[in-house]
Amino acid sequence: MLVIKSIRDCPLRHTELAQFVEEKWPQVKGVVLPKIEESLLTSEDVLPLTFVLLRNDEIIGFYQLIEHELIKRKDLSPWIAPLFIDEFERGHSLGSVLLEHARRIAGGLGFNKVYLATDHIHFYEKYGFREIGLDNFEWGRPTKLYEHDTIQCFSPNR
């Protein structure tokens, strides 16, 4: 069974998530691990937010919703950065599950768009992300920027 949980809702798993990141995607740990800690300290409607994807109570992926990506352009927010699925779980559309979740969370926070920076071009386009331009990461590497509409969740009582 698949479940997506906020790290804030399962704070005791933050060490497990940190180990997952260090083992599976060590090149991003310097950016991701501090955001995990920040996610634990903020309220549920303040960025950054960190979510884990669980299958049978085991972490198989995660994403973070952050205010600003590490690119030169700072006028867009929020960002899905990063999004990761364990290599042994890929090919089952789990990335799309996390992308939809991120769009719902961002919409629930009042945002109309959500953004990402990537060189995985065809992956995100097949889920409706549109290229909006080029930029450079703060360390100089070029990247494409993408956006998608958020999913607004309206209560029938409003």
Short mmCIF file of C-alpha atoms in Angstrom, two decimals:
data_model
loop_
_atom_site.label_atom_id
_atom_site.label_comp_id
_atom_site.label_asym_id
_atom_site.label_seq_id
_atom_site.Cartn_x
_atom_site.Cartn_y
_atom_site.Cartn_z
CA MET A 1 0.00 0.00 0.00
CA LEU A 2 1.28 3.47 -0.95
CA VAL A 3 1.07 6.36 1.51
CA ILE A 4 2.45 9.91 1.35
CA LYS A 5 3.21 11.50 4.71
CA SER A 6 4.61 14.81 5.79
CA ILE A 7 7.84 14.39 7.72
CA ARG A 8 6.16 16.64 10.29
CA ASP A 9 3.50 13.95 10.81
CA CYS A 10 6.14 11.27 11.36
CA PRO A 11 9.10 13.18 12.86
CA LEU A 12 10.78 10.04 14.17
CA ARG A 13 11.39 9.02 10.53
CA HIS A 14 13.59 12.02 9.76
CA THR A 15 16.74 10.02 10.59
CA GLU A 16 15.57 7.21 8.30
CA LEU A 17 14.91 9.71 5.51
CA ALA A 18 18.34 11.30 6.02
CA GLN A 19 19.94 7.84 5.72
CA PHE A 20 17.85 7.13 2.60
CA VAL A 21 19.10 10.37 0.99
CA GLU A 22 22.72 9.70 1.97
CA GLU A 23 22.57 6.17 0.56
CA LYS A 24 20.47 6.69 -2.57
CA TRP A 25 21.27 10.27 -3.66
CA PRO A 26 24.32 11.53 -1.75
CA GLN A 27 25.10 14.40 -4.13
CA VAL A 28 22.03 16.34 -2.91
CA LYS A 29 22.36 15.68 0.82
CA GLY A 30 23.93 19.08 1.53
CA VAL A 31 20.78 20.81 0.28
CA VAL A 32 18.10 18.26 1.23
CA LEU A 33 19.09 17.43 4.80
CA PRO A 34 18.85 21.02 6.12
CA LYS A 35 15.41 21.36 4.48
CA ILE A 36 14.26 18.19 6.27
CA GLU A 37 15.26 19.79 9.58
CA GLU A 38 13.55 23.07 8.63
CA SER A 39 10.40 21.13 7.70
CA LEU A 40 10.25 19.76 11.23
CA LEU A 41 10.47 23.24 12.77
CA THR A 42 7.89 25.12 10.68
CA SER A 43 4.11 25.02 10.78
CA GLU A 44 2.21 22.96 8.23
CA ASP A 45 1.43 25.97 6.04
CA VAL A 46 4.99 27.34 5.82
CA LEU A 47 7.65 26.22 3.35
CA PRO A 48 9.77 24.13 3.22
CA LEU A 49 7.69 20.99 3.42
CA THR A 50 9.09 17.48 3.11
CA PHE A 51 6.98 14.44 2.17
CA VAL A 52 7.93 10.76 2.12
CA LEU A 53 6.43 8.11 -0.12
CA LEU A 54 5.97 4.85 1.76
CA ARG A 55 5.21 1.37 0.46
CA ASN A 56 4.39 -1.08 3.22
CA ASP A 57 5.84 1.42 5.71
CA GLU A 58 9.22 1.60 3.90
CA ILE A 59 10.52 4.85 2.38
CA ILE A 60 10.73 4.50 -1.40
CA GLY A 61 10.74 8.17 -2.38
CA PHE A 62 10.34 11.75 -1.25
CA TYR A 63 9.95 15.32 -2.41
CA GLN A 64 10.31 18.75 -0.94
CA LEU A 65 8.24 21.83 -1.64
CA ILE A 66 10.49 24.85 -1.12
CA GLU A 67 10.18 28.61 -1.45
CA HIS A 68 13.19 29.20 -3.73
CA GLU A 69 15.27 26.91 -5.94
CA LEU A 70 19.05 27.39 -6.05
CA ILE A 71 18.90 29.20 -9.37
CA LYS A 72 19.55 32.82 -10.21
CA ARG A 73 15.87 33.64 -10.79
CA LYS A 74 14.11 34.35 -7.47
CA ASP A 75 10.70 35.64 -8.59
CA LEU A 76 8.96 32.24 -8.80
CA SER A 77 7.61 30.13 -5.94
CA PRO A 78 7.05 27.40 -4.78
CA TRP A 79 9.41 24.76 -6.19
CA ILE A 80 9.31 20.99 -6.20
CA ALA A 81 12.95 20.40 -5.37
CA PRO A 82 13.94 17.67 -5.26
CA LEU A 83 11.73 14.74 -6.20
CA PHE A 84 13.24 11.26 -5.92
CA ILE A 85 12.01 7.69 -6.38
CA ASP A 86 14.23 4.75 -5.40
CA GLU A 87 15.78 3.27 -8.54
CA PHE A 88 14.19 -0.14 -7.81
CA GLU A 89 10.73 1.44 -7.71
CA ARG A 90 10.94 3.44 -10.94
CA GLY A 91 8.76 2.71 -13.96
CA HIS A 92 5.52 2.49 -11.99
CA SER A 93 4.37 6.13 -12.31
CA LEU A 94 5.23 6.87 -8.69
CA GLY A 95 6.78 10.18 -9.71
CA SER A 96 3.41 11.25 -11.06
CA VAL A 97 1.83 10.40 -7.69
CA LEU A 98 4.28 12.72 -5.92
CA LEU A 99 3.88 15.45 -8.57
CA GLU A 100 0.10 15.43 -8.19
CA HIS A 101 0.45 15.50 -4.40
CA ALA A 102 2.82 18.48 -4.64
CA ARG A 103 0.38 20.33 -6.91
CA ARG A 104 -2.43 19.73 -4.40
CA ILE A 105 -0.34 20.86 -1.44
CA ALA A 106 0.80 24.02 -3.27
CA GLY A 107 -2.79 24.73 -4.32
CA GLY A 108 -3.97 24.26 -0.75
CA LEU A 109 -1.41 26.84 0.34
CA GLY A 110 -2.91 29.35 -2.11
CA PHE A 111 -0.38 29.11 -4.94
CA ASN A 112 -1.59 29.04 -8.56
CA LYS A 113 1.58 27.57 -10.07
CA VAL A 114 4.36 25.24 -8.99
CA TYR A 115 7.83 25.15 -10.55
CA LEU A 116 10.78 22.85 -11.05
CA ALA A 117 14.24 23.05 -12.54
CA THR A 118 15.50 19.95 -14.32
CA ASP A 119 17.31 18.35 -17.20
CA HIS A 120 14.88 15.38 -17.14
CA ILE A 121 12.89 17.00 -19.90
CA HIS A 122 10.49 14.38 -21.25
CA PHE A 123 9.64 12.99 -17.82
CA TYR A 124 7.96 16.14 -16.55
CA GLU A 125 6.41 17.14 -19.87
CA LYS A 126 4.42 13.92 -19.99
CA TYR A 127 2.80 15.01 -16.70
CA GLY A 128 1.77 18.41 -18.04
CA PHE A 129 4.72 20.58 -16.99
CA ARG A 130 5.49 23.35 -19.49
CA GLU A 131 8.91 24.78 -20.19
CA ILE A 132 9.03 28.48 -19.30
CA GLY A 133 12.68 29.25 -19.88
CA LEU A 134 16.30 28.63 -19.11
CA ASP A 135 18.35 29.63 -16.10
CA ASN A 136 21.54 28.68 -14.29
CA PHE A 137 21.97 27.11 -10.91
CA GLU A 138 23.90 29.32 -8.49
CA TRP A 139 27.03 27.22 -9.19
CA GLY A 140 26.72 27.86 -12.94
CA ARG A 141 25.16 24.71 -14.43
CA PRO A 142 22.34 25.50 -16.88
CA THR A 143 18.85 24.13 -16.34
CA LYS A 144 15.39 24.29 -17.87
CA LEU A 145 12.54 25.75 -15.85
CA TYR A 146 9.08 24.24 -15.87
CA GLU A 147 5.71 25.20 -14.42
CA HIS A 148 2.37 23.53 -13.85
CA ASP A 149 -0.93 24.75 -12.51
CA THR A 150 -1.61 23.71 -8.95
CA ILE A 151 -4.67 21.72 -8.02
CA GLN A 152 -7.03 23.90 -6.05
CA CYS A 153 -9.04 22.01 -3.47
CA PHE A 154 -12.27 23.80 -2.75
CA SER A 155 -14.52 22.83 0.08
CA PRO A 156 -18.20 22.47 -0.94
CA ASN A 157 -19.12 24.43 2.23
CA ARG A 158 -17.26 27.59 1.11
#
